[in-house]
PDB file of C-alpha atoms in Angstrom:
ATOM      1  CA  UNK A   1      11.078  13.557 -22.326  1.00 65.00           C
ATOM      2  CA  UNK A   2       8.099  12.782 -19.979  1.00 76.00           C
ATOM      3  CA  UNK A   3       8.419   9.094 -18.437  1.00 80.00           C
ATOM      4  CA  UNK A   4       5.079   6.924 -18.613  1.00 89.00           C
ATOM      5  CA  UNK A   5       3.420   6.006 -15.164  1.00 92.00           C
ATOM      6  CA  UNK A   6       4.636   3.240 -13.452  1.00 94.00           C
ATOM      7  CA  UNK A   7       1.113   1.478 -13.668  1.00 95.00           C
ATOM      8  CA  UNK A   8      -1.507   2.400 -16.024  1.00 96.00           C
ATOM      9  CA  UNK A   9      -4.712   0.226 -16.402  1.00 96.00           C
ATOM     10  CA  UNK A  10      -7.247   1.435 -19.173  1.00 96.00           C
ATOM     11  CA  UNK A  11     -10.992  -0.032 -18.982  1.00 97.00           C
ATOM     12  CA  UNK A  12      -9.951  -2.761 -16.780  1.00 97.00           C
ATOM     13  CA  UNK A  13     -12.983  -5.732 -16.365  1.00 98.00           C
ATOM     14  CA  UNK A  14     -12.836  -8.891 -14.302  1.00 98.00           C
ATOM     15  CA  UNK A  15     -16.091 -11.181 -14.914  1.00 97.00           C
ATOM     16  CA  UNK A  16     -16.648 -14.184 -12.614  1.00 97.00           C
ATOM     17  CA  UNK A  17     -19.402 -15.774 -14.312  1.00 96.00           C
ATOM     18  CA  UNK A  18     -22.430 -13.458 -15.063  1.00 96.00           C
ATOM     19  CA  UNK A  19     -21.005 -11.596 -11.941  1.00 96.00           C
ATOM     20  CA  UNK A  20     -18.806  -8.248 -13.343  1.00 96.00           C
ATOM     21  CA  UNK A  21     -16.497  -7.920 -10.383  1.00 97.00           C
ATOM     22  CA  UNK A  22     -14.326  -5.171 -11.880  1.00 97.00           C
ATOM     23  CA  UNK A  23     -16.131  -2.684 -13.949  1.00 97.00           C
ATOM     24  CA  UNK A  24     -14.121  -0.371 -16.961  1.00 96.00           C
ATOM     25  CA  UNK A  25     -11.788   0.831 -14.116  1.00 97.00           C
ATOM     26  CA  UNK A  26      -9.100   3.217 -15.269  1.00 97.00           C
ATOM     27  CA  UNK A  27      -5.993   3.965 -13.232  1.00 96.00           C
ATOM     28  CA  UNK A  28      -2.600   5.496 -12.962  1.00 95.00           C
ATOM     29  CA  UNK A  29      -0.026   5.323 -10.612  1.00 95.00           C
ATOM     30  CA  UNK A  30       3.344   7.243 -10.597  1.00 93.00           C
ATOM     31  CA  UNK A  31       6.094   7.259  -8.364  1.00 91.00           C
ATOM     32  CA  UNK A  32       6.161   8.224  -5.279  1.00 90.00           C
ATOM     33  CA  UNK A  33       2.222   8.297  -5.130  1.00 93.00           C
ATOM     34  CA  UNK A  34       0.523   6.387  -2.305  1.00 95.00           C
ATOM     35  CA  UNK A  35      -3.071   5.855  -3.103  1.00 96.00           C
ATOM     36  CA  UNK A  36      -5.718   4.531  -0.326  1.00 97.00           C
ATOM     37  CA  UNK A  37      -8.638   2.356  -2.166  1.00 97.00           C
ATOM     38  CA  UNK A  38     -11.879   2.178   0.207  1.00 96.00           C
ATOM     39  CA  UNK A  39     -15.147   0.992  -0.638  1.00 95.00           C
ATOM     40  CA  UNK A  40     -17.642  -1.928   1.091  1.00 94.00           C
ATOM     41  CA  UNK A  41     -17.194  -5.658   1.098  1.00 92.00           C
ATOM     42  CA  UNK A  42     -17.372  -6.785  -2.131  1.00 93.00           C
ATOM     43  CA  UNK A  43     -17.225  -3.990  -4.306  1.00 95.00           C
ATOM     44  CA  UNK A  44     -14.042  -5.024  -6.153  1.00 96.00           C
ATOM     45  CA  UNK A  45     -11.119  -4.017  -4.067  1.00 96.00           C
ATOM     46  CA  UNK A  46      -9.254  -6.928  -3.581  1.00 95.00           C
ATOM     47  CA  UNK A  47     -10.230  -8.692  -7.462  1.00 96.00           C
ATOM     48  CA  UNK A  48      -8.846  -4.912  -8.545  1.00 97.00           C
ATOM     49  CA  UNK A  49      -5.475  -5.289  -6.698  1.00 96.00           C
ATOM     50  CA  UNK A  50      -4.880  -8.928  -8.221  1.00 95.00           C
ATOM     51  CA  UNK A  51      -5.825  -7.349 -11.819  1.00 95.00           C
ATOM     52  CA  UNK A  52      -2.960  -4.691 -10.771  1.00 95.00           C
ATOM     53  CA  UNK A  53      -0.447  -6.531  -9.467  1.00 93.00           C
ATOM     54  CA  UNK A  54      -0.773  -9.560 -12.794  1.00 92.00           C
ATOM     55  CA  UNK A  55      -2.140 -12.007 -10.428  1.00 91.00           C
ATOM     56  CA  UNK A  56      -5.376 -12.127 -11.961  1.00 94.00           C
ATOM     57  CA  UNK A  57      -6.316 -11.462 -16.063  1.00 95.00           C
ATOM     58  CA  UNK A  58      -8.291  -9.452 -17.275  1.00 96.00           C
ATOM     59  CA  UNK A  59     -11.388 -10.109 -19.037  1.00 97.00           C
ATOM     60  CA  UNK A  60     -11.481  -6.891 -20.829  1.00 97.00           C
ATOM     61  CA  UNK A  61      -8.640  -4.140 -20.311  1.00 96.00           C
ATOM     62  CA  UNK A  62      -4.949  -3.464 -20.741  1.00 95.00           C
ATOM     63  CA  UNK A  63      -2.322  -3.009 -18.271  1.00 95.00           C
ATOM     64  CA  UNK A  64       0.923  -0.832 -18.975  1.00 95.00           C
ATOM     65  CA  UNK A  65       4.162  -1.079 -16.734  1.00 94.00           C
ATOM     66  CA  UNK A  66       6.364   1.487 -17.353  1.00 92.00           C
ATOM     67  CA  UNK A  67       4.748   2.331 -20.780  1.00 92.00           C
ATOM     68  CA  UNK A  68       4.967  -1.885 -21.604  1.00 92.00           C
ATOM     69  CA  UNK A  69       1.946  -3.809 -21.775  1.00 92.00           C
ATOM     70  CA  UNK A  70       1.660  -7.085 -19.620  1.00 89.00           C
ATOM     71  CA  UNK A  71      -0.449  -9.618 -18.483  1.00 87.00           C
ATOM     72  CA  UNK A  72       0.154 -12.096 -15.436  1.00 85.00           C
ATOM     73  CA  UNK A  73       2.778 -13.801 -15.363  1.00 82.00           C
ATOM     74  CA  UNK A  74       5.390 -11.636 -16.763  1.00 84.00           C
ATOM     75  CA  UNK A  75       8.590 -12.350 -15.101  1.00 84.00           C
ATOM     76  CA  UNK A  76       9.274  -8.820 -16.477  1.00 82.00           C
ATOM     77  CA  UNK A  77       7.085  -7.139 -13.850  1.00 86.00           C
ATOM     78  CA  UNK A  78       6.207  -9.982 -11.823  1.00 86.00           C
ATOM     79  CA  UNK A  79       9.872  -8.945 -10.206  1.00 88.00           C
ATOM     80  CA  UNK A  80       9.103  -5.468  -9.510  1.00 92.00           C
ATOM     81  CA  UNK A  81       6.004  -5.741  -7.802  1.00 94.00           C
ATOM     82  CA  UNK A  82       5.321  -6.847  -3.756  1.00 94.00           C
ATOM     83  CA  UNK A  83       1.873  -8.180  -2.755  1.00 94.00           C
ATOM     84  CA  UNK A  84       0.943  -8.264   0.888  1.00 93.00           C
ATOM     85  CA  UNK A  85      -2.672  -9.733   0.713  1.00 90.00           C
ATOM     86  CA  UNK A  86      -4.648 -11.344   3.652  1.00 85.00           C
ATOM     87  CA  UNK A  87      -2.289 -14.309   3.869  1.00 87.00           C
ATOM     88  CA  UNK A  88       1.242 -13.755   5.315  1.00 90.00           C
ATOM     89  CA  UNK A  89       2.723 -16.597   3.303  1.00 93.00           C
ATOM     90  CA  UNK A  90       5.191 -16.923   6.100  1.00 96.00           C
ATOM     91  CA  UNK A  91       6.132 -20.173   7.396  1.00 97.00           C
ATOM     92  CA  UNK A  92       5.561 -20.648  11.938  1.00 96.00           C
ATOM     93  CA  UNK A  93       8.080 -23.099  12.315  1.00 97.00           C
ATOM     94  CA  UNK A  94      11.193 -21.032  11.271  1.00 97.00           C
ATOM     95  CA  UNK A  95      12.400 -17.867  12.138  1.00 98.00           C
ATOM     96  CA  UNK A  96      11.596 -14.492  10.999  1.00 98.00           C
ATOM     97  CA  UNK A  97      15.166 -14.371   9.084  1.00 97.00           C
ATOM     98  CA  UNK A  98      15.022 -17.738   7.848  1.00 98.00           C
ATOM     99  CA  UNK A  99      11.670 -16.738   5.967  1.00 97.00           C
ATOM    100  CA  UNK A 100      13.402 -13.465   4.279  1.00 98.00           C
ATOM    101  CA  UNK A 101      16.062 -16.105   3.507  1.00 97.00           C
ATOM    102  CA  UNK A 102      13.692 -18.787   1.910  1.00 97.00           C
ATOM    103  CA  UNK A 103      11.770 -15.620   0.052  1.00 95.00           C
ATOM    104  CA  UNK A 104      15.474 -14.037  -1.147  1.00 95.00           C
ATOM    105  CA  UNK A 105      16.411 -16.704  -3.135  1.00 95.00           C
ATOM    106  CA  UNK A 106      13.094 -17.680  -4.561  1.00 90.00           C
ATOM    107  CA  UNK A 107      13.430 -13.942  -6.121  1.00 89.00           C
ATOM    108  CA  UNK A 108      17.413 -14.060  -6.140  1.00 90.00           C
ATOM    109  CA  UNK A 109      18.425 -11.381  -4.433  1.00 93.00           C
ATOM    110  CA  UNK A 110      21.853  -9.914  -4.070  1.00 93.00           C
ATOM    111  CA  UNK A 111      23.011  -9.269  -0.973  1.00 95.00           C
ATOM    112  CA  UNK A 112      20.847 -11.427   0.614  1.00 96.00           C
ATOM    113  CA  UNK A 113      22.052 -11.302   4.169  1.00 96.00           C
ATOM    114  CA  UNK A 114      22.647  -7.468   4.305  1.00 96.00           C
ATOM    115  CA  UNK A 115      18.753  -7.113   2.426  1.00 95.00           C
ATOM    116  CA  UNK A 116      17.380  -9.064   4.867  1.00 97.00           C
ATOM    117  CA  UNK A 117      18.874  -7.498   8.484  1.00 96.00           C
ATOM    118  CA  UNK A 118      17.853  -3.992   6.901  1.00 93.00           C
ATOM    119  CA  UNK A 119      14.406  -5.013   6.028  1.00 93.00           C
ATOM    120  CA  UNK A 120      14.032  -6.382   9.692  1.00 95.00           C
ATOM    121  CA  UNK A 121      15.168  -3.528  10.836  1.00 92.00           C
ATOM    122  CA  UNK A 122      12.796  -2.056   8.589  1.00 87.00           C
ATOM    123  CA  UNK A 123       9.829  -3.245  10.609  1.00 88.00           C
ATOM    124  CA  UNK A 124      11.654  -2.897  13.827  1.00 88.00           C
ATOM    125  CA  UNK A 125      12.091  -6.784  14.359  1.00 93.00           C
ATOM    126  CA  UNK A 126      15.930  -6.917  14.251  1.00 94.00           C
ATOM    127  CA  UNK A 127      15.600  -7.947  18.170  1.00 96.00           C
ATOM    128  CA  UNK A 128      13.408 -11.215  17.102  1.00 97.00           C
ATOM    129  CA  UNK A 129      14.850 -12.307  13.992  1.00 97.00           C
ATOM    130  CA  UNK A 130      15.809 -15.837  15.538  1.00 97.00           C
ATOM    131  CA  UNK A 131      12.370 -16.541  16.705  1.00 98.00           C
ATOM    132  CA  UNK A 132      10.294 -18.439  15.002  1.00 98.00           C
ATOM    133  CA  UNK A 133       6.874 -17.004  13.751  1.00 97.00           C
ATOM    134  CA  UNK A 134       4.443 -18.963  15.500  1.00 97.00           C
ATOM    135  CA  UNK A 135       5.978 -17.033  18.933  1.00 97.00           C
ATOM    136  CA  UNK A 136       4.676 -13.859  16.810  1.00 95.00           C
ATOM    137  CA  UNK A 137       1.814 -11.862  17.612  1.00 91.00           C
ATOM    138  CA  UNK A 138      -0.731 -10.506  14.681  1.00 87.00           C
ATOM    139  CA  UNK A 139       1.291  -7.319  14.519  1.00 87.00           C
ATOM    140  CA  UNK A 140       4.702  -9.212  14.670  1.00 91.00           C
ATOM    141  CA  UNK A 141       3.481 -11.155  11.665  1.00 93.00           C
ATOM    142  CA  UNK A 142       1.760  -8.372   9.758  1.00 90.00           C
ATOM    143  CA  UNK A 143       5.304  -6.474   9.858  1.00 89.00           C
ATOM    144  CA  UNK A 144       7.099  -9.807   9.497  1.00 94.00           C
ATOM    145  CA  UNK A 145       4.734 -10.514   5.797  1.00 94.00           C
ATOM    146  CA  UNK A 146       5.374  -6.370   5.019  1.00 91.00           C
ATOM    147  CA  UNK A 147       9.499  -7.236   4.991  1.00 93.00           C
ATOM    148  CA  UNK A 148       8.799 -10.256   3.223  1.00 95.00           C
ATOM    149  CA  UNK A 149       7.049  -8.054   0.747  1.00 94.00           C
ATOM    150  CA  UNK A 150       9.576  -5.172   0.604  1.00 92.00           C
ATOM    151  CA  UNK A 151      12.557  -7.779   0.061  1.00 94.00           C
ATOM    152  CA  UNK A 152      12.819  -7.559  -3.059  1.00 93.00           C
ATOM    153  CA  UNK A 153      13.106  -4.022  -3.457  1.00 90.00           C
ATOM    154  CA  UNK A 154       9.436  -3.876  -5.948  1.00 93.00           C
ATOM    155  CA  UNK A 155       9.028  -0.560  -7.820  1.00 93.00           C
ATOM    156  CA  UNK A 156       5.058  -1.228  -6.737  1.00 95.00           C
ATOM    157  CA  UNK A 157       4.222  -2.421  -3.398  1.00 95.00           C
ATOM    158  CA  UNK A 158       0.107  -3.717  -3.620  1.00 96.00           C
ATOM    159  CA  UNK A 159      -1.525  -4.083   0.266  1.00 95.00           C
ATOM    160  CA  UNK A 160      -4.677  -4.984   0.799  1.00 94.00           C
ATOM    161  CA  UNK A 161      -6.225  -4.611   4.069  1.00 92.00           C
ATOM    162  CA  UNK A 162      -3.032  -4.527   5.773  1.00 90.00           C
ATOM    163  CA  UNK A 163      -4.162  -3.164   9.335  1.00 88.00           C
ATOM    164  CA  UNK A 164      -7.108  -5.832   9.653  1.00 82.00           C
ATOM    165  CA  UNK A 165      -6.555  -7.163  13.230  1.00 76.00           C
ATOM    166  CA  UNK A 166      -3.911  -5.172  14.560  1.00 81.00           C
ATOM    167  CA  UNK A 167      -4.200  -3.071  17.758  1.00 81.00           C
ATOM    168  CA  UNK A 168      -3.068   0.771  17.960  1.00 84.00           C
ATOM    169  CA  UNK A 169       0.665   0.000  18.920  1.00 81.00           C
ATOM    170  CA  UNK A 170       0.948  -2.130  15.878  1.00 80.00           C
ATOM    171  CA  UNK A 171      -1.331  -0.519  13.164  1.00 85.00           C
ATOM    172  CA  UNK A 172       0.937   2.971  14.584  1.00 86.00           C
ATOM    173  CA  UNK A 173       4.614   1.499  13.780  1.00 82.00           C
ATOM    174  CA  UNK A 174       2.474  -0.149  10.262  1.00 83.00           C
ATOM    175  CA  UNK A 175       1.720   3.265   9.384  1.00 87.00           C
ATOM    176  CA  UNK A 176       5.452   4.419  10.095  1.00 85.00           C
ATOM    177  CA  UNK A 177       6.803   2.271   8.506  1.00 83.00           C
ATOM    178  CA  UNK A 178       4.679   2.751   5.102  1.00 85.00           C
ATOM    179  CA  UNK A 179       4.968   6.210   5.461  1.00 85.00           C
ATOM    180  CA  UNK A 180       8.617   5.200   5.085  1.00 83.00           C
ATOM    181  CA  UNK A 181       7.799   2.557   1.840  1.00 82.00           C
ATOM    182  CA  UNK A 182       6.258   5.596  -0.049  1.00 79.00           C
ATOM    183  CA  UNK A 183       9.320   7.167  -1.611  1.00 70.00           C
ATOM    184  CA  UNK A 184      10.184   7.937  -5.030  1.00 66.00           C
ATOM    185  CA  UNK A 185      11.393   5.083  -6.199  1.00 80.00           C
ATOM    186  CA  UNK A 186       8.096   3.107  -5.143  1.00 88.00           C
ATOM    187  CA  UNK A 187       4.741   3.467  -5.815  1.00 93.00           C
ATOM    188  CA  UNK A 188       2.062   1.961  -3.271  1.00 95.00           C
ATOM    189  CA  UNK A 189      -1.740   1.188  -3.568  1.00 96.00           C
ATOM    190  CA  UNK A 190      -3.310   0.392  -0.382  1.00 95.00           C
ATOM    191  CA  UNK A 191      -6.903  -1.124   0.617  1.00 96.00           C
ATOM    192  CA  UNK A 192      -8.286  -0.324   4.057  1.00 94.00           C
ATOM    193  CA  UNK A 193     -11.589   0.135   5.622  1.00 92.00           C
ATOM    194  CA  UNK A 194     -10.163   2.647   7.823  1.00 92.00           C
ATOM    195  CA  UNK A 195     -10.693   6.124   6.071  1.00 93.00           C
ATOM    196  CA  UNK A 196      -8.913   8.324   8.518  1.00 92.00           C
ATOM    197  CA  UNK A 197      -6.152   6.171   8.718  1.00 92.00           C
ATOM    198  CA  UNK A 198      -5.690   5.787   4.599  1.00 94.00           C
ATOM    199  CA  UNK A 199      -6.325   9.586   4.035  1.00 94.00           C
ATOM    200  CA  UNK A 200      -3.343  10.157   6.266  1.00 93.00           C
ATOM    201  CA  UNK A 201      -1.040   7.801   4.497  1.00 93.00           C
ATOM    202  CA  UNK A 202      -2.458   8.609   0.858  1.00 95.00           C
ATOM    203  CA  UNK A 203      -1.583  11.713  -1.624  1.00 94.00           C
ATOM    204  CA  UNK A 204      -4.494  10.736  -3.474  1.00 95.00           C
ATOM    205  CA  UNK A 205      -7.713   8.163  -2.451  1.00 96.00           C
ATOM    206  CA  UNK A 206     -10.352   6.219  -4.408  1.00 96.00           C
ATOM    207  CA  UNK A 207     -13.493   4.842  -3.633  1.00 96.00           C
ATOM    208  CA  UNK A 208     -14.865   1.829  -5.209  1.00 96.00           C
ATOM    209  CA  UNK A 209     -18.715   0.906  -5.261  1.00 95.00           C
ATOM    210  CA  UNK A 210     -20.050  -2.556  -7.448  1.00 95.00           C
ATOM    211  CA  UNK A 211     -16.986  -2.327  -9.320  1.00 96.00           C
ATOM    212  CA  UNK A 212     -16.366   0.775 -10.488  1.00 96.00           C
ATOM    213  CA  UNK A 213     -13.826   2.845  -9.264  1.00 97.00           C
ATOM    214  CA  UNK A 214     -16.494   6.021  -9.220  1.00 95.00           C
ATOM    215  CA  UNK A 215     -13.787   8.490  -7.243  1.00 92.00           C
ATOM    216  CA  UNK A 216     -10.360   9.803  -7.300  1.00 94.00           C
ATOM    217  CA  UNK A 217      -9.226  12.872  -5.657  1.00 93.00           C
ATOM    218  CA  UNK A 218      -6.052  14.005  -4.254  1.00 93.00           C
ATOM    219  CA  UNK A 219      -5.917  13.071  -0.409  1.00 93.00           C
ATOM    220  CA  UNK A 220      -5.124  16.789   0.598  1.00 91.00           C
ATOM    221  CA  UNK A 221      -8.360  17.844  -1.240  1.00 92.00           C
ATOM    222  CA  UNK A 222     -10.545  16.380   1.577  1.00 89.00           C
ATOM    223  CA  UNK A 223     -10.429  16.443   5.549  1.00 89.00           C
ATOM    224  CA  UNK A 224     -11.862  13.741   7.292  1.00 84.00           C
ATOM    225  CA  UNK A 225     -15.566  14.349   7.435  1.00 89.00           C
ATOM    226  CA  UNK A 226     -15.470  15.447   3.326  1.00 90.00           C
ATOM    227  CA  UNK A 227     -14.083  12.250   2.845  1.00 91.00           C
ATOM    228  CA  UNK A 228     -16.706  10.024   5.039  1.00 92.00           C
ATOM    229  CA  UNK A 229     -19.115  12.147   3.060  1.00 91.00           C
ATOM    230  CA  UNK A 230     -18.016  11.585  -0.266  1.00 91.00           C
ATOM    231  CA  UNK A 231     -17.660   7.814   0.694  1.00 91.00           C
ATOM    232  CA  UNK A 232     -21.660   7.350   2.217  1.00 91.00           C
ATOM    233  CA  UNK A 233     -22.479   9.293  -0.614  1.00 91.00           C
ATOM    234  CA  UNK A 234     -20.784   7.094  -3.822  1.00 90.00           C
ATOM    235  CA  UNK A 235     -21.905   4.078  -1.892  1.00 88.00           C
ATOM    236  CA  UNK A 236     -24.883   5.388  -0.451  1.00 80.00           C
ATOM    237  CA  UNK A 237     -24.469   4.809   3.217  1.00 65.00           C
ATOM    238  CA  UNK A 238     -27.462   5.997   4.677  1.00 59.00           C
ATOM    239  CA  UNK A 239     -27.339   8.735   7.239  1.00 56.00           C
TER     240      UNK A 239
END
């Protein structure tokens, strides 16, 4: 018996206004599968990874989990699924383990102490788990929001634009440490500006252009200058 994709979205629209953010996107996402979304400011990314993750309804569309249908705010997938978005949602004035603490039992996690020393470890923060956040720097924090993220132990993990900000030491052990993430048991859809960087973490990458979703190929398929081709060409970079 063949299992249905983890995530499936079939002609997918988001409409803000008279303004068609998302346009008939279709999508599926197995296990296992890491796929890198580029495309310019504002041609969908971010409204496309709320529609995914059942933040955000649809106007037109449906979404399948597993083979179920679902909107947002079913506690049914809302439980499976980690968001790291431009906001950490961490709070500065306590420590990096009391936030994985305060996050644990929102979501009631078992195991809660032993979760949250391996998910430091994780992001290779065991050393500063007692310090509070605002001591963190951008990276620090960036790792800190991905283990707040992972915690749960979500089936999909949604990122969007997770290496804004960083420098090379930190967007390096980022990339580890997703590398890591993308296993199968979890599926992971990432947005980044940063081709070279998301072709390397992706099996398969997308490019988005006034919300439509007008490529996927498999990451292997193209090198780095094929794929900064492809991209000026769907959203007609000029040369």
């Amino acid at each position: 018996m063949t299992l249905p994709p983890l995530l499936e979205a079939r002609g997918l629209v988001r409409d803000f206004g008279p303004h068609r953010a998302v346009a008939d996107v279709d999508l599926t996402l197995d296990v296992g599968e890491l796929m890198a979304l580029f495309g310019p400011n504002g041609a969908g990314k971010s409204t496309l990874l709320r529609l995914l993750s059942g933040s955000l309804r649809p106007t037109e569309g449906e979404l399948h989990f597993r083979g179920v249908p679902f909107m947002p705010g079913d506690p049914r997938v809302a439980r499976q699924v980690g968001v790291l978005s431009h906001r950490s949602f961490l709070y500065r004035h306590l420590t990096a383990r009391e936030n994985l603490r305060f996050y644990g039992r929102l979501y009631g996690v078992v195991g809660l102490e032993e979760r949250v020393a391996r998910r430091l470890e994780t992001v290779g923060l065991q050393a500063r788990m007692d310090h509070r956040v605002a001591t963190f720097s951008r990276g620090m924090v960036q790792r800190l929001a991905l283990a707040r993220t992972l915690l749960h132990d979500p089936a999909l993990v949604v990122l969007d634009e997770p290496f804004t900000g960083l420098d090379l030491d930190a967007a390096l052990r980022l990339s580890r440490v997703l590398t890591e993430v993308r296993s199968d048991q979890r599926a992971v859809i990432l947005v980044t500006h940063d081709l070279q960087r998301g072709r390397e973490l992706a099996t398969r990458v997308g490019v988005m252009s006034r919300g439509r979703l007008e490529v996927q190929a498999p990451a292997h398929s193209l090198d780095g200058p094929g794929l900064e081709a492809l991209y000026r060409r769907v959203v007609e970079v000029p040369s």
